[in-house]
Each structure stands twice: as structure tokens, then as C-alpha cells.
């Protein structure tokens, strides 16, 4: 069996738009779930304190000290 390279969806490295993220979040049956963010695959996670516009970006921000 050959080791074929894994082709990742474009959003893995380029992210999602606000519209794409909202659509995905709307698919959750329980809309009261707490949303947190992780940058290490879920090993650690932090609550999202703010959502803000920063130039052309929408940032999810953790404001813990």
C-alpha cells in the first residue's frame, strides 16, 4: 500500500469566512453550548471573550490575563 499524500480542505490553512462559520455553528442542535478556541488540536482550550474586527479580519479573542 502506497502512502498517498493527504489532501486537506482549503479552509484548514486559509480559515473560514464569517458566513461559513455561522452556517457551521447553526448546524449544532444545542445552540447553548459554550464556545472555546484551541490552537493545538483540542489538547488545551480557552473561552472566547470577544469577537472583534481587526482590519480585514474577524478575531476570536481570549481576554484572560
Short mmCIF file of N, CA, C and O in Angstrom, two decimals:
data_model
loop_
_atom_site.label_atom_id
_atom_site.label_comp_id
_atom_site.label_asym_id
_atom_site.label_seq_id
_atom_site.Cartn_x
_atom_site.Cartn_y
_atom_site.Cartn_z
N UNK A 1 0.84 -1.18 0.00
CA UNK A 1 0.00 0.00 0.00
C UNK A 1 0.88 1.25 0.00
O UNK A 1 1.78 1.38 0.81
N UNK A 2 0.63 2.17 -0.92
CA UNK A 2 1.40 3.40 -1.01
C UNK A 2 0.89 4.43 -0.01
O UNK A 2 -0.29 4.47 0.30
N UNK A 3 1.80 5.25 0.47
CA UNK A 3 1.41 6.37 1.33
C UNK A 3 1.07 7.56 0.45
O UNK A 3 1.95 8.28 0.02
N UNK A 4 -0.20 7.71 0.15
CA UNK A 4 -0.67 8.83 -0.66
C UNK A 4 -0.68 10.08 0.20
O UNK A 4 -1.08 10.04 1.36
N UNK A 5 -0.24 11.22 -0.35
CA UNK A 5 -0.31 12.45 0.42
C UNK A 5 -1.77 12.80 0.73
O UNK A 5 -2.65 12.60 -0.10
N UNK A 6 -2.00 13.28 1.93
CA UNK A 6 -3.35 13.66 2.33
C UNK A 6 -3.64 15.07 1.81
O UNK A 6 -2.86 15.99 2.03
N UNK A 7 -4.74 15.19 1.12
CA UNK A 7 -5.15 16.49 0.60
C UNK A 7 -6.12 17.09 1.62
O UNK A 7 -7.15 16.52 1.92
N UNK A 8 -5.74 18.24 2.16
CA UNK A 8 -6.57 18.91 3.16
C UNK A 8 -7.48 19.92 2.48
O UNK A 8 -7.10 20.54 1.48
N UNK A 9 -8.68 20.12 3.06
CA UNK A 9 -9.55 21.16 2.53
C UNK A 9 -8.87 22.53 2.64
O UNK A 9 -8.04 22.75 3.52
N UNK A 10 -9.21 23.44 1.75
CA UNK A 10 -8.62 24.77 1.71
C UNK A 10 -8.75 25.51 3.04
O UNK A 10 -7.83 26.22 3.47
N UNK A 11 -9.88 25.31 3.75
CA UNK A 11 -10.10 26.06 4.99
C UNK A 11 -9.13 25.67 6.10
O UNK A 11 -8.95 26.42 7.05
N UNK A 12 -8.48 24.51 6.00
CA UNK A 12 -7.53 24.10 7.04
C UNK A 12 -6.40 25.11 7.18
O UNK A 12 -6.02 25.48 8.28
N UNK A 13 -5.88 25.58 6.06
CA UNK A 13 -4.76 26.53 6.11
C UNK A 13 -5.18 27.97 5.84
O UNK A 13 -4.45 28.90 6.17
N UNK A 14 -6.36 28.17 5.24
CA UNK A 14 -6.79 29.52 4.89
C UNK A 14 -7.92 30.04 5.77
O UNK A 14 -8.30 31.20 5.66
N UNK A 15 -8.50 29.19 6.63
CA UNK A 15 -9.57 29.62 7.51
C UNK A 15 -10.92 29.64 6.84
O UNK A 15 -11.08 29.21 5.71
N UNK A 16 -11.89 30.15 7.57
CA UNK A 16 -13.28 30.23 7.10
C UNK A 16 -13.75 31.67 7.17
O UNK A 16 -13.23 32.46 7.94
N UNK A 17 -14.75 31.96 6.37
CA UNK A 17 -15.36 33.27 6.44
C UNK A 17 -16.37 33.30 7.58
O UNK A 17 -16.76 32.25 8.11
N UNK A 18 -16.80 34.49 7.96
CA UNK A 18 -17.84 34.62 8.98
C UNK A 18 -19.07 33.85 8.54
O UNK A 18 -19.68 33.11 9.32
N UNK A 19 -19.46 33.98 7.27
CA UNK A 19 -20.64 33.28 6.75
C UNK A 19 -20.49 31.77 6.90
O UNK A 19 -21.42 31.08 7.32
N UNK A 20 -19.32 31.23 6.54
CA UNK A 20 -19.09 29.78 6.67
C UNK A 20 -19.15 29.33 8.12
O UNK A 20 -19.70 28.28 8.44
N UNK A 21 -18.56 30.12 9.01
CA UNK A 21 -18.55 29.78 10.42
C UNK A 21 -19.96 29.80 11.01
O UNK A 21 -20.36 28.89 11.73
N UNK A 22 -20.74 30.83 10.67
CA UNK A 22 -22.12 30.91 11.16
C UNK A 22 -22.93 29.71 10.68
O UNK A 22 -23.66 29.09 11.45
N UNK A 23 -22.78 29.36 9.40
CA UNK A 23 -23.52 28.22 8.86
C UNK A 23 -23.17 26.94 9.62
O UNK A 23 -24.04 26.15 9.97
N UNK A 24 -21.88 26.75 9.90
CA UNK A 24 -21.46 25.56 10.62
C UNK A 24 -21.99 25.56 12.06
O UNK A 24 -22.48 24.55 12.56
N UNK A 25 -21.93 26.71 12.72
CA UNK A 25 -22.44 26.80 14.09
C UNK A 25 -23.95 26.57 14.15
O UNK A 25 -24.46 25.98 15.11
N UNK A 26 -24.67 27.01 13.13
CA UNK A 26 -26.12 26.80 13.09
C UNK A 26 -26.50 25.34 12.97
O UNK A 26 -27.62 24.96 13.29
N UNK A 27 -25.56 24.50 12.54
CA UNK A 27 -25.84 23.06 12.40
C UNK A 27 -25.84 22.33 13.75
O UNK A 27 -26.28 21.20 13.82
N UNK A 28 -25.35 22.98 14.81
CA UNK A 28 -25.34 22.36 16.13
C UNK A 28 -26.75 22.34 16.69
O UNK A 28 -27.43 23.36 16.72
N UNK A 29 -27.19 21.16 17.12
CA UNK A 29 -28.53 21.03 17.69
C UNK A 29 -28.67 21.87 18.95
O UNK A 29 -29.65 22.58 19.14
N UNK A 30 -27.67 21.82 19.83
CA UNK A 30 -27.70 22.58 21.09
C UNK A 30 -27.01 23.92 20.85
O UNK A 30 -25.79 24.01 20.82
N UNK A 31 -27.79 24.97 20.69
CA UNK A 31 -27.26 26.31 20.43
C UNK A 31 -26.79 27.00 21.71
O UNK A 31 -26.32 28.13 21.66
N UNK A 32 -26.88 26.33 22.86
CA UNK A 32 -26.44 26.90 24.14
C UNK A 32 -25.08 26.37 24.57
O UNK A 32 -24.64 26.62 25.70
N UNK A 33 -24.40 25.63 23.70
CA UNK A 33 -23.06 25.14 24.03
C UNK A 33 -22.10 26.31 24.21
O UNK A 33 -22.18 27.31 23.49
N UNK A 34 -21.17 26.18 25.15
CA UNK A 34 -20.11 27.17 25.33
C UNK A 34 -19.11 26.98 24.19
O UNK A 34 -18.75 25.86 23.84
N UNK A 35 -18.65 28.09 23.61
CA UNK A 35 -17.68 28.03 22.52
C UNK A 35 -16.31 28.40 23.07
O UNK A 35 -16.15 29.41 23.74
N UNK A 36 -15.32 27.55 22.80
CA UNK A 36 -13.95 27.83 23.20
C UNK A 36 -13.07 27.70 21.97
O UNK A 36 -13.52 27.24 20.91
N UNK A 37 -11.82 28.12 22.10
CA UNK A 37 -10.88 28.06 20.97
C UNK A 37 -9.62 27.30 21.40
O UNK A 37 -9.20 27.40 22.55
N UNK A 38 -9.07 26.54 20.46
CA UNK A 38 -7.84 25.80 20.69
C UNK A 38 -6.93 25.99 19.49
O UNK A 38 -7.40 26.05 18.35
N UNK A 39 -5.64 26.07 19.75
CA UNK A 39 -4.68 26.15 18.64
C UNK A 39 -3.76 24.92 18.62
O UNK A 39 -2.78 24.89 17.87
N UNK A 40 -4.09 23.90 19.43
CA UNK A 40 -3.26 22.69 19.47
C UNK A 40 -4.09 21.42 19.30
O UNK A 40 -3.79 20.39 19.88
N UNK A 41 -5.14 21.51 18.50
CA UNK A 41 -5.94 20.32 18.21
C UNK A 41 -6.87 19.92 19.34
O UNK A 41 -7.41 18.82 19.33
N UNK A 42 -7.09 20.78 20.31
CA UNK A 42 -8.03 20.50 21.39
C UNK A 42 -7.39 20.05 22.69
O UNK A 42 -8.09 19.84 23.68
N UNK A 43 -6.06 19.89 22.72
CA UNK A 43 -5.42 19.49 23.98
C UNK A 43 -5.63 20.55 25.05
O UNK A 43 -5.85 20.22 26.21
N UNK A 44 -5.52 21.80 24.67
CA UNK A 44 -5.85 22.90 25.58
C UNK A 44 -6.84 23.81 24.87
O UNK A 44 -6.87 23.86 23.63
N UNK A 45 -7.65 24.49 25.62
CA UNK A 45 -8.64 25.39 25.03
C UNK A 45 -8.96 26.51 25.99
O UNK A 45 -8.75 26.39 27.20
N UNK A 46 -9.42 27.61 25.44
CA UNK A 46 -9.74 28.82 26.21
C UNK A 46 -11.08 29.35 25.75
O UNK A 46 -11.44 29.23 24.59
N UNK A 47 -11.82 30.00 26.66
CA UNK A 47 -13.09 30.60 26.26
C UNK A 47 -12.86 31.79 25.33
O UNK A 47 -11.84 32.45 25.40
N UNK A 48 -13.82 32.02 24.46
CA UNK A 48 -13.79 33.19 23.59
C UNK A 48 -14.43 34.33 24.36
O UNK A 48 -15.60 34.27 24.72
N UNK A 49 -13.65 35.37 24.64
CA UNK A 49 -14.14 36.51 25.41
C UNK A 49 -14.76 37.57 24.51
O UNK A 49 -15.72 38.23 24.89
N UNK A 50 -14.17 37.78 23.34
CA UNK A 50 -14.60 38.84 22.43
C UNK A 50 -14.54 38.35 20.99
O UNK A 50 -13.75 37.48 20.66
N UNK A 51 -15.37 38.95 20.18
CA UNK A 51 -15.27 38.82 18.73
C UNK A 51 -15.12 40.24 18.22
O UNK A 51 -15.92 41.11 18.54
N UNK A 52 -14.02 40.50 17.50
CA UNK A 52 -13.81 41.88 17.06
C UNK A 52 -13.27 41.93 15.65
O UNK A 52 -12.67 40.98 15.16
N UNK A 53 -13.50 43.07 15.01
CA UNK A 53 -12.99 43.29 13.67
C UNK A 53 -11.62 43.94 13.79
O UNK A 53 -11.43 44.90 14.53
N UNK A 54 -10.66 43.40 13.06
CA UNK A 54 -9.30 43.93 13.04
C UNK A 54 -8.88 44.05 11.59
O UNK A 54 -8.38 43.09 11.00
N UNK A 55 -9.14 45.20 10.99
CA UNK A 55 -8.86 45.37 9.56
C UNK A 55 -9.73 44.43 8.77
O UNK A 55 -10.94 44.41 8.95
N UNK A 56 -9.13 43.59 7.92
CA UNK A 56 -9.92 42.67 7.10
C UNK A 56 -10.27 41.36 7.82
O UNK A 56 -10.81 40.45 7.20
N UNK A 57 -9.96 41.26 9.11
CA UNK A 57 -10.16 40.01 9.85
C UNK A 57 -11.23 40.12 10.91
O UNK A 57 -11.49 41.19 11.47
N UNK A 58 -11.82 38.98 11.23
CA UNK A 58 -12.69 38.83 12.41
C UNK A 58 -11.88 37.99 13.39
O UNK A 58 -11.50 36.87 13.08
N UNK A 59 -11.58 38.53 14.57
CA UNK A 59 -10.76 37.82 15.54
C UNK A 59 -11.62 37.28 16.68
O UNK A 59 -12.48 37.98 17.22
N UNK A 60 -11.37 36.04 17.06
CA UNK A 60 -11.92 35.45 18.26
C UNK A 60 -10.85 35.63 19.33
O UNK A 60 -9.74 35.14 19.17
N UNK A 61 -11.18 36.33 20.41
CA UNK A 61 -10.17 36.76 21.37
C UNK A 61 -10.44 36.17 22.75
O UNK A 61 -11.57 36.16 23.22
N UNK A 62 -9.38 35.68 23.39
CA UNK A 62 -9.44 35.29 24.79
C UNK A 62 -8.80 36.41 25.58
O UNK A 62 -7.66 36.79 25.32
N UNK A 63 -9.53 36.95 26.57
CA UNK A 63 -9.05 38.12 27.31
C UNK A 63 -8.55 37.78 28.70
O UNK A 63 -8.35 38.68 29.52
N UNK A 64 -8.34 36.48 28.98
CA UNK A 64 -7.80 36.12 30.30
C UNK A 64 -6.41 36.70 30.47
O UNK A 64 -5.64 36.81 29.51
N UNK A 65 -6.07 37.02 31.70
CA UNK A 65 -4.73 37.55 31.99
C UNK A 65 -3.76 36.41 32.18
O UNK A 65 -4.01 35.40 32.68
#
